[in-house]
Short mmCIF file of C-alpha atoms (C1' of nucleotides) in Angstrom, two decimals:
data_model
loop_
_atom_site.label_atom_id
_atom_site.label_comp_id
_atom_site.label_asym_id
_atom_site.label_seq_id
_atom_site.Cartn_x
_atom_site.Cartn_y
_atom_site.Cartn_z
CA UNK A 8 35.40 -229.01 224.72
CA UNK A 9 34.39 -226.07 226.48
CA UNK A 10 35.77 -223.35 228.06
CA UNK A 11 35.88 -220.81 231.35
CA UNK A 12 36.00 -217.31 231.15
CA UNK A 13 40.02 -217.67 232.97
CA UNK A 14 40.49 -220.58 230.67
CA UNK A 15 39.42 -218.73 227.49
CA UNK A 16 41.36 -215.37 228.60
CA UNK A 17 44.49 -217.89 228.76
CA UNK A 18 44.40 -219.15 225.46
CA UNK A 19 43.38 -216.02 223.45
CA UNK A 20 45.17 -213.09 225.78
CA UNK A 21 41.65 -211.39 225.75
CA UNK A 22 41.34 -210.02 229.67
CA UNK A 23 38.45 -211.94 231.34
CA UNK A 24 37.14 -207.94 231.62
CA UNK A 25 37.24 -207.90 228.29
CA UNK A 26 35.39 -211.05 227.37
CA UNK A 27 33.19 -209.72 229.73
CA UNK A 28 31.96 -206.37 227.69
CA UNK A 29 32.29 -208.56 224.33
CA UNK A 30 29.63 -210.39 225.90
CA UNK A 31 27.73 -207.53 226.88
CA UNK A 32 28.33 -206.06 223.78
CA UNK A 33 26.69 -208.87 222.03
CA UNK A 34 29.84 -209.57 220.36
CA UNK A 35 30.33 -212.68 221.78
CA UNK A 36 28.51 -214.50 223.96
CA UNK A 37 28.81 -217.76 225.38
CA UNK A 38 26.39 -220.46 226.84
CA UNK A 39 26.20 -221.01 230.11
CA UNK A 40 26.32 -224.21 232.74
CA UNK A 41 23.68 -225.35 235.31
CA UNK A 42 25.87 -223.46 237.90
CA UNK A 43 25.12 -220.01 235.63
CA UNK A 44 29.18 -220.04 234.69
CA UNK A 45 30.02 -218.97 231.46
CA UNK A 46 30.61 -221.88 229.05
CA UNK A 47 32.74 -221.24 226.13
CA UNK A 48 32.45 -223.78 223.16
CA UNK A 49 35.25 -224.63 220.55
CA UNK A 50 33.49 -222.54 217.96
CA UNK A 51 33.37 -219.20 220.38
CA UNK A 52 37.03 -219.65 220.84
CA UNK A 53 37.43 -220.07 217.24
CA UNK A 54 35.32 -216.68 217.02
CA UNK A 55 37.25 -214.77 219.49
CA UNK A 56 40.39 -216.10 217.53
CA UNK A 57 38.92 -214.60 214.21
CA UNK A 58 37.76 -211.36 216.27
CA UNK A 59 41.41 -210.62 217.31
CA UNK A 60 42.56 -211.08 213.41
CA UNK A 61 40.22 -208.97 211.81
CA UNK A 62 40.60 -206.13 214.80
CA UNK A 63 44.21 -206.27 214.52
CA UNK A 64 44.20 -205.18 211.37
CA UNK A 65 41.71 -202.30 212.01
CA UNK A 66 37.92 -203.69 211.67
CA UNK A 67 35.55 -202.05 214.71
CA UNK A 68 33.94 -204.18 217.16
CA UNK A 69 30.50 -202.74 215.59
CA UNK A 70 31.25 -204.48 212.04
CA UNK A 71 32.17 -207.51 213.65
CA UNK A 72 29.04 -207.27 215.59
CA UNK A 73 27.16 -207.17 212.30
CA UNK A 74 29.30 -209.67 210.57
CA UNK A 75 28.17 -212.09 213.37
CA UNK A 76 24.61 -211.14 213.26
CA UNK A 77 24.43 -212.03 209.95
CA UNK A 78 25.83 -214.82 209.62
CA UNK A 79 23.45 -216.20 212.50
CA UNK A 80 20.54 -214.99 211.13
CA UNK A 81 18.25 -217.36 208.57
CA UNK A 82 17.96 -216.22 204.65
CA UNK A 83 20.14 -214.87 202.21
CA UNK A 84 21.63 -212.07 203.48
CA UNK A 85 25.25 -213.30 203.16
CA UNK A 86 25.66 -210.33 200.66
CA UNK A 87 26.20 -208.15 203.17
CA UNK A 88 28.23 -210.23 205.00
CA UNK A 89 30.26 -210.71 201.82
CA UNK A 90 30.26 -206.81 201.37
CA UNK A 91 32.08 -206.73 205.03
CA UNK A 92 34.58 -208.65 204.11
CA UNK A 93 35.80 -207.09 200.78
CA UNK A 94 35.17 -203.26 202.19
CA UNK A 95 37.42 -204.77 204.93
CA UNK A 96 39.73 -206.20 202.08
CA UNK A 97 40.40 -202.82 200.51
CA UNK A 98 41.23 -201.57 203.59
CA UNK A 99 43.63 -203.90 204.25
CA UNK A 100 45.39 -203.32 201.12
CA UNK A 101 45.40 -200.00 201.30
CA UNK A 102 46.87 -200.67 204.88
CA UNK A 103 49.31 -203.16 203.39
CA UNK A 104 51.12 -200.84 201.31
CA UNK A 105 50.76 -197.80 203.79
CA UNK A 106 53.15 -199.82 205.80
CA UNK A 107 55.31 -201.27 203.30
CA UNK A 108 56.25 -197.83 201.81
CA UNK A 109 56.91 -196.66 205.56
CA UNK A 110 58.77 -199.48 206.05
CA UNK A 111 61.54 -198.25 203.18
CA UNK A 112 61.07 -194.96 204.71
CA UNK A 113 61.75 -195.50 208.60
CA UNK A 114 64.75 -197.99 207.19
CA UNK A 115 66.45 -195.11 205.03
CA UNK A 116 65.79 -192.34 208.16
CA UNK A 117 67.87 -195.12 210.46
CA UNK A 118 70.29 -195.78 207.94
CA UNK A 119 70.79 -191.56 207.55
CA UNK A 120 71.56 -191.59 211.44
CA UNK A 121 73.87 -194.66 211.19
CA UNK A 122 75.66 -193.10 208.67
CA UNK A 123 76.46 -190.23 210.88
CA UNK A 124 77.33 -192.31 213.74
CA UNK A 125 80.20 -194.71 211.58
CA UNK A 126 81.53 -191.63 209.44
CA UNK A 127 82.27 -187.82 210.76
CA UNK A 128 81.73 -188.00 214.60
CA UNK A 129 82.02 -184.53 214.63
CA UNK A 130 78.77 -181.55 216.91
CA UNK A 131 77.62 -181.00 212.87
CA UNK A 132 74.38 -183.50 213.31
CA UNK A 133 72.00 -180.86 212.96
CA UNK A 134 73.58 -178.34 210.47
CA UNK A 135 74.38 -182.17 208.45
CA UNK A 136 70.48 -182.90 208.72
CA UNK A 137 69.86 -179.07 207.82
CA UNK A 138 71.47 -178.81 204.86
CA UNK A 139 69.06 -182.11 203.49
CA UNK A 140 66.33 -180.46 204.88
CA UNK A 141 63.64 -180.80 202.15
CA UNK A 142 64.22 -184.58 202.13
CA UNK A 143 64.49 -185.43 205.56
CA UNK A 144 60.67 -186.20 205.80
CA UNK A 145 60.19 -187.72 202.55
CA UNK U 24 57.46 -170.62 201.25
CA UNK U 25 54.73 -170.09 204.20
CA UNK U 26 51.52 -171.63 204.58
CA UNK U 27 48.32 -170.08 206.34
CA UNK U 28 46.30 -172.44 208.03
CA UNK U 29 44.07 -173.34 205.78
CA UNK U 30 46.28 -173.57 203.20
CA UNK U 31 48.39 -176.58 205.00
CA UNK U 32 44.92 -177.99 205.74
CA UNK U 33 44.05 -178.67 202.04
CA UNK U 34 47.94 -179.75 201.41
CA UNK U 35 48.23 -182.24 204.26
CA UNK U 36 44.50 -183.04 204.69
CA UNK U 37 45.03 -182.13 208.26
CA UNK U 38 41.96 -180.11 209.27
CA UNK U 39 42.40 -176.77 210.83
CA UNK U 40 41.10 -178.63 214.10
CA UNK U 41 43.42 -180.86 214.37
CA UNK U 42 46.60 -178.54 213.36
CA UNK U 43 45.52 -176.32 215.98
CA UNK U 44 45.64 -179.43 217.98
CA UNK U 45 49.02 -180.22 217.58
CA UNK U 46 50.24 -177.28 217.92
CA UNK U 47 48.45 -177.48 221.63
CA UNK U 48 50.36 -180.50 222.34
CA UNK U 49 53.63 -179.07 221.00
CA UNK U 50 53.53 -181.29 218.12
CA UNK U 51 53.85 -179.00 215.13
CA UNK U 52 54.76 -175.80 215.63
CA UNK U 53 54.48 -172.78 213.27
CA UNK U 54 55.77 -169.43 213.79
CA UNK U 55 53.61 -166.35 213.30
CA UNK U 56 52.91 -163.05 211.28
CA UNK U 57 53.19 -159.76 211.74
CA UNK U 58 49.67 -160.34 212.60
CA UNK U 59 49.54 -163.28 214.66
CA UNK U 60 48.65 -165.38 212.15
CA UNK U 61 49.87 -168.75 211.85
CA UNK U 62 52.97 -169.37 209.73
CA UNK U 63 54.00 -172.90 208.51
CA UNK U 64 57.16 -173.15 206.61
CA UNK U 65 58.07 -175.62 204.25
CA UNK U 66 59.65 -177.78 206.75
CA UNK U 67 56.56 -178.06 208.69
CA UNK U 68 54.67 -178.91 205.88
CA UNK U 69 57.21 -181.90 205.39
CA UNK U 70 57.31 -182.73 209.30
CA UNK U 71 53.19 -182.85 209.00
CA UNK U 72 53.73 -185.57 206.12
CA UNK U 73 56.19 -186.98 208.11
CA UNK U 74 53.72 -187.36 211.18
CA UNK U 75 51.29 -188.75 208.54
CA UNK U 76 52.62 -191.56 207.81
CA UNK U 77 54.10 -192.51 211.19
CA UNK U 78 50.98 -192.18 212.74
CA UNK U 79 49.31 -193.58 209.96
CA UNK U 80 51.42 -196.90 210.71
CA UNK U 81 49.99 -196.79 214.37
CA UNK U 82 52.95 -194.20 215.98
CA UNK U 83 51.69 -192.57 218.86
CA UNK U 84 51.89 -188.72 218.64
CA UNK U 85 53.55 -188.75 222.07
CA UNK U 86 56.10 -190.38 220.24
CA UNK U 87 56.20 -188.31 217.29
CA UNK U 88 56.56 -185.27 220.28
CA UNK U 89 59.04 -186.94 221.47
CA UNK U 90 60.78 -187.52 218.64
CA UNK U 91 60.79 -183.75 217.65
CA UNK U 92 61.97 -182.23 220.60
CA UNK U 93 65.35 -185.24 220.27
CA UNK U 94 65.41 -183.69 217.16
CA UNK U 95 65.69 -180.02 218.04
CA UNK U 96 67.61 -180.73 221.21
CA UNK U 97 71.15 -180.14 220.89
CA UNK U 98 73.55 -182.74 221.93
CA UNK U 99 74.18 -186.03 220.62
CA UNK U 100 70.81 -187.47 221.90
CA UNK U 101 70.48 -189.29 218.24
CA UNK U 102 70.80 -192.60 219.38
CA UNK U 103 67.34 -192.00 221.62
CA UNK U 104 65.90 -190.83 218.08
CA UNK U 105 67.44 -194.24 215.91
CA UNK U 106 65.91 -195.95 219.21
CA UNK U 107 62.29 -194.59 218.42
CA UNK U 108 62.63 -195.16 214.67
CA UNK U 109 64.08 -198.76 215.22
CA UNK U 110 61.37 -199.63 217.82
CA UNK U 111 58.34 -198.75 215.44
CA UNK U 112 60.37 -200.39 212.50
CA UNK U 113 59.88 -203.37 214.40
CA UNK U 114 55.93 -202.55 215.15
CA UNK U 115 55.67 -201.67 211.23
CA UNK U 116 57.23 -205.44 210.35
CA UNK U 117 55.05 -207.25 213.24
CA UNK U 118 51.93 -205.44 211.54
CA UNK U 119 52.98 -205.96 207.82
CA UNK U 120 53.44 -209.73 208.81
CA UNK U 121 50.07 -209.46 210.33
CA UNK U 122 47.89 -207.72 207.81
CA UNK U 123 49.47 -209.89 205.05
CA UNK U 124 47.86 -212.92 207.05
CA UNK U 125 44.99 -211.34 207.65
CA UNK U 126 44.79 -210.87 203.69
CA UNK U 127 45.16 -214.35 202.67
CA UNK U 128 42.37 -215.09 205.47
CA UNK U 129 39.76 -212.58 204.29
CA UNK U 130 40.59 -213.71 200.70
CA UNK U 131 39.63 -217.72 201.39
CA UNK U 132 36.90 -216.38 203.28
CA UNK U 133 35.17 -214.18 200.39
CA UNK U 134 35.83 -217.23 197.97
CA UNK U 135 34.12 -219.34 200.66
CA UNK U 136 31.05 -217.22 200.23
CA UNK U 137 31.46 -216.64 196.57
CA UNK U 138 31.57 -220.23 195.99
CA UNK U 139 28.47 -220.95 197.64
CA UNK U 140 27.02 -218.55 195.61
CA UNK U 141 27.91 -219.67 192.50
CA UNK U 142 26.87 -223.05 193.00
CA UNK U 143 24.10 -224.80 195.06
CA UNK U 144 22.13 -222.03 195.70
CA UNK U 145 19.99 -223.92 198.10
CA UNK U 146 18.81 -223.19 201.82
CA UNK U 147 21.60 -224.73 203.11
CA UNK U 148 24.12 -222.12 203.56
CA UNK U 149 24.47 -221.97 207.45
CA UNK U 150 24.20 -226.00 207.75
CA UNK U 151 26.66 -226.06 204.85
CA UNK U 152 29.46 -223.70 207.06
CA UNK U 153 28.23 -225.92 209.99
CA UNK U 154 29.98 -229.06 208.59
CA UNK U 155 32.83 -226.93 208.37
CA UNK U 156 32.70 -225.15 211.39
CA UNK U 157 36.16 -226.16 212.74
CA UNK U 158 37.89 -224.48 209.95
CA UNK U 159 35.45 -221.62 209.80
CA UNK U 160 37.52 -219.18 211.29
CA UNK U 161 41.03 -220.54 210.52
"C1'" DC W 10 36.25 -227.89 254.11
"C1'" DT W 11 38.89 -224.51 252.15
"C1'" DA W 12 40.53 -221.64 248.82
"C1'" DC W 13 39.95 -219.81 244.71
"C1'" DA W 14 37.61 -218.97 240.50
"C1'" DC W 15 33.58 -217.44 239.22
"C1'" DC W 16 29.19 -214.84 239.27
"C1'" DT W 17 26.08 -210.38 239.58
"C1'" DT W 18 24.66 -205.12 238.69
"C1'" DA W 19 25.51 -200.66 237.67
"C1'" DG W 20 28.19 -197.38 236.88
"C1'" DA W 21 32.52 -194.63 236.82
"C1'" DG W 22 37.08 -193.78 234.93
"C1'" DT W 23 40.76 -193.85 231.35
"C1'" DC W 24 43.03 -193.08 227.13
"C1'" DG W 25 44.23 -191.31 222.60
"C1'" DA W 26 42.94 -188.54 219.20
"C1'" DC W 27 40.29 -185.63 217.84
"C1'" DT W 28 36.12 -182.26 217.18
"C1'" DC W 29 33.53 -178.54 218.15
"C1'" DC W 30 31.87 -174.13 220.21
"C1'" DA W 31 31.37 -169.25 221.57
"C1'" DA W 32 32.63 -164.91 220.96
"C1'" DG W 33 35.31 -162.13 219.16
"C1'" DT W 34 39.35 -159.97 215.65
"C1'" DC W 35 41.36 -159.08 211.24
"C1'" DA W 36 42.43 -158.64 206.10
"C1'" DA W 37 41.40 -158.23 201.25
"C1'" DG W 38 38.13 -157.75 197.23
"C1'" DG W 39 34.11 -155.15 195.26
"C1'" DC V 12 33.17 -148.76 203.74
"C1'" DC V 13 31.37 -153.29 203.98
"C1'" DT V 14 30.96 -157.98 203.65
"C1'" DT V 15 32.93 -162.42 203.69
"C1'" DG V 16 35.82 -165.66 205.04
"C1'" DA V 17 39.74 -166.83 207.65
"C1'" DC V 18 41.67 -166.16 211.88
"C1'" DT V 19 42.05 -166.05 217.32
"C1'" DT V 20 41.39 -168.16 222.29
"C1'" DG V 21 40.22 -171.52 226.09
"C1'" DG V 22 37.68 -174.98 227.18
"C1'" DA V 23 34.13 -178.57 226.70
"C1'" DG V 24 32.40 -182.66 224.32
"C1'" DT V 25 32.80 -187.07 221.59
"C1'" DC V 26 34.15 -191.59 220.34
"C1'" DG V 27 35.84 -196.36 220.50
"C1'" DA V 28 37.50 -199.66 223.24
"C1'" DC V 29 38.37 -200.86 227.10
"C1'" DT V 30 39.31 -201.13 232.40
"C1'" DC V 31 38.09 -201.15 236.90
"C1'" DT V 32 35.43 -200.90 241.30
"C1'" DA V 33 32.24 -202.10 244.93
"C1'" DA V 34 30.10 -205.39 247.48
"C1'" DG V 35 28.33 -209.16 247.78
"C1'" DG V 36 26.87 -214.07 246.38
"C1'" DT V 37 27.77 -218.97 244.32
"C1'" DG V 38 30.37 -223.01 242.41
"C1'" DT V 39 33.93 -226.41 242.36
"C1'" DA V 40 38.57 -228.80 242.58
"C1'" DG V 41 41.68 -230.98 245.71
#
DNA sequence: CTACACCTTAGAGTCGACTCCAAGTCAAGG
DNA sequence: CCTTGACTTGGAGTCGACTCTAAGGTGTAG
């Protein structure tokens, strides 16, 4: 199975502009038919997939640029590669919980405002919010 | 309880650079001395906390601007303000959902590696991932 | 055969969020 | 008094990741 550019942009929402400077990039490049058209193979869509994962959740297009250079290259150097992928590990964690704990916060904030709008629908919003001040960003 | 500069800069982690920044873009504003010096109050040291970790779950500061002057405005614009909050409450979930799944990939991934290492430490590593090449980047 | 998708090069523009610089002013400790 | 370090301003530069344009040529499905 293999892909065009328009067919490829389809299935993985990356713009065919886009593909374009990943290929340029040497981030991912495909082969290419008699005709000179970009061929995408199963495996590059499979890549692109795992590129869209791992830069979702924060990993530059440089690392992933390196991740794929190493794991093409011959010999051990899968260390690194393994190194990549736990440095990215911590930072998802650490990413993880950043959101988690804002989560809670963002969900009390709303629930402060709710509370206002069910209970005293009176102009005393802001004088309300004033006299919590040193908790309303906590 | 007023902060110079530099002193918010080693509370918040904030550099100078970027304070001055914000306060350029009408983000966080301080009031002044006698002497023109900057003067953040306690409050802004809570708002720049609070930008911290809104930002730091992917809020744009235009939003956070936005935000500020809703809540400094007066009228009963509050439901514009629970509208922000709700709409990245809903970004923070989407990306919580989406860094947990990235976790569990990177996870299999580094065992992948790890148990290659452990075990048949031969010259086979990239044929080896080749047999599995459909599932590589699950 | 026609229409549409694709190709090329080379470079310019955009955006968000900083980051830094020059050139000067001001305040407090020794 | 003098030095040192923090402060001031406006504006320019950087970075990552796109995003688009021009202006033309080629490939292919119905």
């Amino acid at each position: 199975m293999a892909y065009r550019i328009g067919e490829l942009a389809k299935l993985t929402g990356i713009t065919e502009h886009t593909l374009r400077f990943y290929e340029k990039e040497g981030l991912l490049v495909p082969g290419r038919t008699n005709g000179n058209i970009r061929s995408y193979s199963e495996e590059d869509r499979l890549w692109a997939d795992f590129i869209l994962h791992m830069k979702g959740t924060g990993m530059a297009l440089q690392d992933l640029k390196r991740y794929k250079e190493l794991r093409e290259s011959e010999g051990s150097n899968y260390q690194e590669l393994v190194e990549i992928l736990i440095q990215h590990q911590h930072h998802v964690e650490a990413k993880l919980a950043e959101y988690q704990h804002n989560l809670e916060l963002i969900k009390k904030k709303i629930e402060m405002y709710q509370q206002y709008k069910d209970g005293n629908k009176t102009k005393d919003l802001y004088s309300t919010f004033a006299e919590r001040k040193i908790t309303e960003y906590d």
